[in-house]
Coordinates of C-alpha atoms in Angstrom, one line a residue:
X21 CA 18.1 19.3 4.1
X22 CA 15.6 22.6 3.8
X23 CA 13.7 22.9 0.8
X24 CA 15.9 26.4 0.7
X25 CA 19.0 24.2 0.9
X26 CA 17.9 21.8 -1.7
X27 CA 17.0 24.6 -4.4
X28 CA 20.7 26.6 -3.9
X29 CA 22.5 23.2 -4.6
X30 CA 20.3 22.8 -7.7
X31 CA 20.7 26.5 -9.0
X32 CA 24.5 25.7 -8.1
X33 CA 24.7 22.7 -10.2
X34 CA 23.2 24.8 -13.0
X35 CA 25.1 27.8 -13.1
X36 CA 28.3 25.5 -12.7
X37 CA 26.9 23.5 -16.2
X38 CA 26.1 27.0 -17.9
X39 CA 29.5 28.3 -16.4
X40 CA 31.1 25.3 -18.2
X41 CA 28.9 25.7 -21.7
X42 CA 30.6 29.2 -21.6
X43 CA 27.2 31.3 -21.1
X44 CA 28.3 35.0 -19.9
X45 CA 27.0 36.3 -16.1
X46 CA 24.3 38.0 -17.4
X47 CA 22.4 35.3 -19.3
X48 CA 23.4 33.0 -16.4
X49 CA 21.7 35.3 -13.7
X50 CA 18.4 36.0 -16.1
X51 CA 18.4 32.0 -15.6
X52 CA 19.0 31.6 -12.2
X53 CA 16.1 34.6 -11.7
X54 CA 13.5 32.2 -14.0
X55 CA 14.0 29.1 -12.2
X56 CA 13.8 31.2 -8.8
X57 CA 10.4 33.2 -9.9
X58 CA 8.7 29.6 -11.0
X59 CA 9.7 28.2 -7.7
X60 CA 7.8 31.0 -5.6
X61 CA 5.1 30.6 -8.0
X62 CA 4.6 27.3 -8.2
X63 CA 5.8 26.2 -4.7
X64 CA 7.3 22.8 -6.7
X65 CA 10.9 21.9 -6.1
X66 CA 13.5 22.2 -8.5
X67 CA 14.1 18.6 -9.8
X68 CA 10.1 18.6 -9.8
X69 CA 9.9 21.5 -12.0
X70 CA 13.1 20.9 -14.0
X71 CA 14.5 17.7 -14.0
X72 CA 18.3 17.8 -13.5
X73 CA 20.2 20.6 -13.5
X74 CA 23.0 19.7 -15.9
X75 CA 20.5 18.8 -18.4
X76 CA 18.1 21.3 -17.8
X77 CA 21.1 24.2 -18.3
X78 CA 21.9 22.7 -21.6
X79 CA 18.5 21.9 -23.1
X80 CA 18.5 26.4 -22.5
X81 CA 20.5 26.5 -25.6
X82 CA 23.3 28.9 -24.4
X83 CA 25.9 27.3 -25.1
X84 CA 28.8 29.2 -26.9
X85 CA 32.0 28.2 -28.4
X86 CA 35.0 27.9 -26.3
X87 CA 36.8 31.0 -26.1
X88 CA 39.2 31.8 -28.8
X89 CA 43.2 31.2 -28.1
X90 CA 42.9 28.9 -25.1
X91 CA 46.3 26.9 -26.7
X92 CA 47.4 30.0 -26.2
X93 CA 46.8 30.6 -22.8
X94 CA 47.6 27.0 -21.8
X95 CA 51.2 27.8 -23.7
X96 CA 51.9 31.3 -21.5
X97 CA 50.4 29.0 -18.6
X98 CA 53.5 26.6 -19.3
X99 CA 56.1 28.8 -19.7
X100 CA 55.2 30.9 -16.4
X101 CA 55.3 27.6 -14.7
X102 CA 58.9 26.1 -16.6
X103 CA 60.0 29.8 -15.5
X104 CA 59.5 29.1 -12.0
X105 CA 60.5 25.6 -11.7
X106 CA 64.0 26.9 -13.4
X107 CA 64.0 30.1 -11.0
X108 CA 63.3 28.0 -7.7
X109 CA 65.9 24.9 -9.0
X110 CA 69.0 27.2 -9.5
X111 CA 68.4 30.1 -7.0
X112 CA 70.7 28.0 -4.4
X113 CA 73.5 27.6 -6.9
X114 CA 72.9 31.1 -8.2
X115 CA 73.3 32.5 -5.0
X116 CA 76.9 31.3 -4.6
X117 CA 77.9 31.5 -8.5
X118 CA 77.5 27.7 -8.5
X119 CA 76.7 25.5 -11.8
X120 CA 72.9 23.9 -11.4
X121 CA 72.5 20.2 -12.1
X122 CA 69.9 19.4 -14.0
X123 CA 68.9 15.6 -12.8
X124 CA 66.5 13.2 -14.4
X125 CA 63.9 13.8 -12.3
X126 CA 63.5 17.1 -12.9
X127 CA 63.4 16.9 -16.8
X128 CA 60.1 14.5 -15.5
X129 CA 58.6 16.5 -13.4
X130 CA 58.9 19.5 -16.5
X131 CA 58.0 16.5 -19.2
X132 CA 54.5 16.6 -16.4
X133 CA 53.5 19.7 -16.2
X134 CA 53.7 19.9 -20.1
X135 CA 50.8 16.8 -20.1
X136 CA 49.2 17.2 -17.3
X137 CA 48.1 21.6 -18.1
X138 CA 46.7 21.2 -21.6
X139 CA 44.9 17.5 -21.0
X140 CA 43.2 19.1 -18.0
X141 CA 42.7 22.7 -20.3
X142 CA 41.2 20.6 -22.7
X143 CA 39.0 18.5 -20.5
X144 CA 38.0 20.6 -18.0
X145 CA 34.5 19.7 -17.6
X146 CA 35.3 16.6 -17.0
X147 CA 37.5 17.2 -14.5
X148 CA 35.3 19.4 -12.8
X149 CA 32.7 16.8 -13.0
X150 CA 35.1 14.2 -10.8
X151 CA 34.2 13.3 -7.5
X152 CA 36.2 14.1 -4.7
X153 CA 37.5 10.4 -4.5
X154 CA 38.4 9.6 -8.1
X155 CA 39.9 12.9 -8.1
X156 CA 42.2 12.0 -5.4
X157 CA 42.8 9.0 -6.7
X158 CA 44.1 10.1 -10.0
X159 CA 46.2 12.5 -8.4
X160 CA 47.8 9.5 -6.1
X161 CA 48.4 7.4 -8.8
X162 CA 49.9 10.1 -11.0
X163 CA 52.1 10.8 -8.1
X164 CA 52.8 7.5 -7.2
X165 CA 54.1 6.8 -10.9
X166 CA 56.1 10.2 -11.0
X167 CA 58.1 8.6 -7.4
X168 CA 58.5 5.3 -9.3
X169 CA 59.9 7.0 -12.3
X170 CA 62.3 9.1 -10.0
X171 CA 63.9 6.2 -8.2
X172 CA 64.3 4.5 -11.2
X173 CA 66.0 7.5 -12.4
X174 CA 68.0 8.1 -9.5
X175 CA 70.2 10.8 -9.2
X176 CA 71.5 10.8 -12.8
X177 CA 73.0 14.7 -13.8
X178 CA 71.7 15.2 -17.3
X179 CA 73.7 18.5 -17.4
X180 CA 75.8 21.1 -15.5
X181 CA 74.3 24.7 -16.5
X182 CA 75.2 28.1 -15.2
X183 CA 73.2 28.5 -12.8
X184 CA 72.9 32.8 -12.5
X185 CA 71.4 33.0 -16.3
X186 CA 68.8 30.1 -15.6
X187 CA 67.9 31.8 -12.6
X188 CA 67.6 35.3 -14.0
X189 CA 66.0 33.5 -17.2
X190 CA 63.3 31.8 -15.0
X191 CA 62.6 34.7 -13.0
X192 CA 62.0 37.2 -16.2
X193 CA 59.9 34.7 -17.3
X194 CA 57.7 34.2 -14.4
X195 CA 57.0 37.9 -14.1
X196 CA 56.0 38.7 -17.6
X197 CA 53.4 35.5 -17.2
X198 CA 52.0 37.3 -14.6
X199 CA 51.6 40.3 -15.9
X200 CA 50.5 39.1 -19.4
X201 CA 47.2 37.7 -17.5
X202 CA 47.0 40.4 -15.2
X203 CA 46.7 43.0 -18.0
X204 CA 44.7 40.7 -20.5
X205 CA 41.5 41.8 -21.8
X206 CA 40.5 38.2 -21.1
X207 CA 40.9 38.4 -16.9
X208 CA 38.0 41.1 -16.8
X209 CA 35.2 39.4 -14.1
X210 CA 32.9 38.2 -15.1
X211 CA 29.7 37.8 -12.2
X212 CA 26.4 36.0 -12.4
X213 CA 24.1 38.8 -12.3
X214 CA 20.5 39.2 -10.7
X215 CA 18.7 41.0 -13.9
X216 CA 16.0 42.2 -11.6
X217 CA 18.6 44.2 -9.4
X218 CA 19.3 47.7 -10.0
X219 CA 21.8 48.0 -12.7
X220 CA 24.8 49.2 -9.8
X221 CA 23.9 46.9 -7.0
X222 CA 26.0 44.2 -5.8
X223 CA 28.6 45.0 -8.9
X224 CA 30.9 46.8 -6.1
X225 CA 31.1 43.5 -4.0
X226 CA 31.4 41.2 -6.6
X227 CA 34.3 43.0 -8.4
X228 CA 36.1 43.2 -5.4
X229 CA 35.4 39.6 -5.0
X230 CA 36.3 38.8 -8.8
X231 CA 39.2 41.2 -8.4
X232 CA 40.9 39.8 -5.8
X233 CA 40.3 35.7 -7.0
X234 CA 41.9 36.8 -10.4
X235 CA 44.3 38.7 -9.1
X236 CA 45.5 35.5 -6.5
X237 CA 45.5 33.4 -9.7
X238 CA 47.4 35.4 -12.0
X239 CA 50.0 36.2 -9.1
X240 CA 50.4 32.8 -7.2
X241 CA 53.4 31.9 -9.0
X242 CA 55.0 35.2 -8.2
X243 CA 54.0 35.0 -4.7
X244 CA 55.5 31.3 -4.5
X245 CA 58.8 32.3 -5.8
X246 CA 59.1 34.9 -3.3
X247 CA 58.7 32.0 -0.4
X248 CA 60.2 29.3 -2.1
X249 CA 63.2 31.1 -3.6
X250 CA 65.0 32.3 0.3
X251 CA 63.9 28.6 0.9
X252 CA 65.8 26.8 -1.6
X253 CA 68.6 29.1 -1.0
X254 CA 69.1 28.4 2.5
X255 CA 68.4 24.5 1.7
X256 CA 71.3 24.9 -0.9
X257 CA 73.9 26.3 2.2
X258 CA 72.9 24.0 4.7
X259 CA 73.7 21.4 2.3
X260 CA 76.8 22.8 1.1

């Protein structure tokens, strides 16, 4: 690995710790541009210089409070997911004036989503933190259990439901969580900045880039009802 290499993976791991301690762009790029400036000066390496990164970010003392009304946005997060899940589950019925049955499993697969959002929310540096491997192998045992559960379950109907309103219902609601985060004052970008670049440069690229990444999230579950919904329609006749 290049000396070169070595340093971006250390300013990485640092602007991903400060990123996580809630320290705006700004203060994160006057940081970056420190460490950078020693370096040339000193011709040491970073770990040499500064220890480890994740320490070294938080002994800067930049750390700020998490940002106000995050139960909030985990809530709208939920309800722009239970909106889709209802949209994608009765659009078949719905499309033939049908009743939707609500089954076991899918009251466990809701009953998931409504643990698994806010205890990732809440713990998201360490979930960042995971390796690849214990990531994946929390996800496989949480999906493992979720199968077990569902063949347990079997194909008990919990309820019969209209299925028009519930789809209607689940789309109005997937929309107006998308556009609550697209128009929040709280999706603004938000880049690491280089304080020794003129005050215009590289803003252009990374708002474009900042743009388009918050746009995708705020969006994806519009743009997966739109693939999904024809999908679970034409599932529904081919069943039928």
């Amino acid at each position: 690995m290049t000396k070169t290499r070595s340093e971006q993976n250390w300013l990485d791991e640092m602007v991903l710790e400060l990123r996580l301690l809630n320290v705006d762009g700004a203060r994160i790029g006057d940081a970056a541009t420190t460490v950078r400036e020693h370096l040339a000066d000193s011709g040491e390496s970073p770990g040499e210089a500064f220890g480890n990164p994740t320490e070294y970010a938080r002994s800067l003392g930049l750390e700020q409070p998490e940002p106000s009304g995050l139960l909030a946005v985990v809530a709208v997060n939920l309800v722009g997911v239970f909106g889709f899940m209802a949209l994608v589950l009765a659009a078949g019925p719905a499309s033939e004036n049908q009743q939707v049955e609500v089954r076991g499993f899918h009251l466990l697969l809701a009953g998931a989503f409504l643990l698994a959002l806010p205890l990732i929310a809440f713990n998201l540096r360490a979930v960042v933190r995971l390796k690849a491997w214990q990531g994946g192998a929390i996800g496989a045992a949480a999906f493992a259990l979720l199968v077990a559960v569902a063949v347990l379950l079997g194909d008990t109907v919990v309820a019969d439901l209209p299925a028009l309103p519930i789809a209607v219902g689940g789309g109005v609601l997937t929309l107006a969580t998308t556009l609550r985060g697209q128009f929040s004052r709280h999706q603004r970008p938000d880049p690491v900045v280089d304080p020794r670049a003129p005050a215009d440069a590289g803003e252009e690229g990374a708002g474009r880039s900042g743009a388009w990444i918050s746009f995708l999230g705020n969006w994806c579950l519009v743009i997966g009802a739109v693939i999904m919904v024809p999908v679970a329609v034409w599932l529904h006749r081919l069943s039928g």
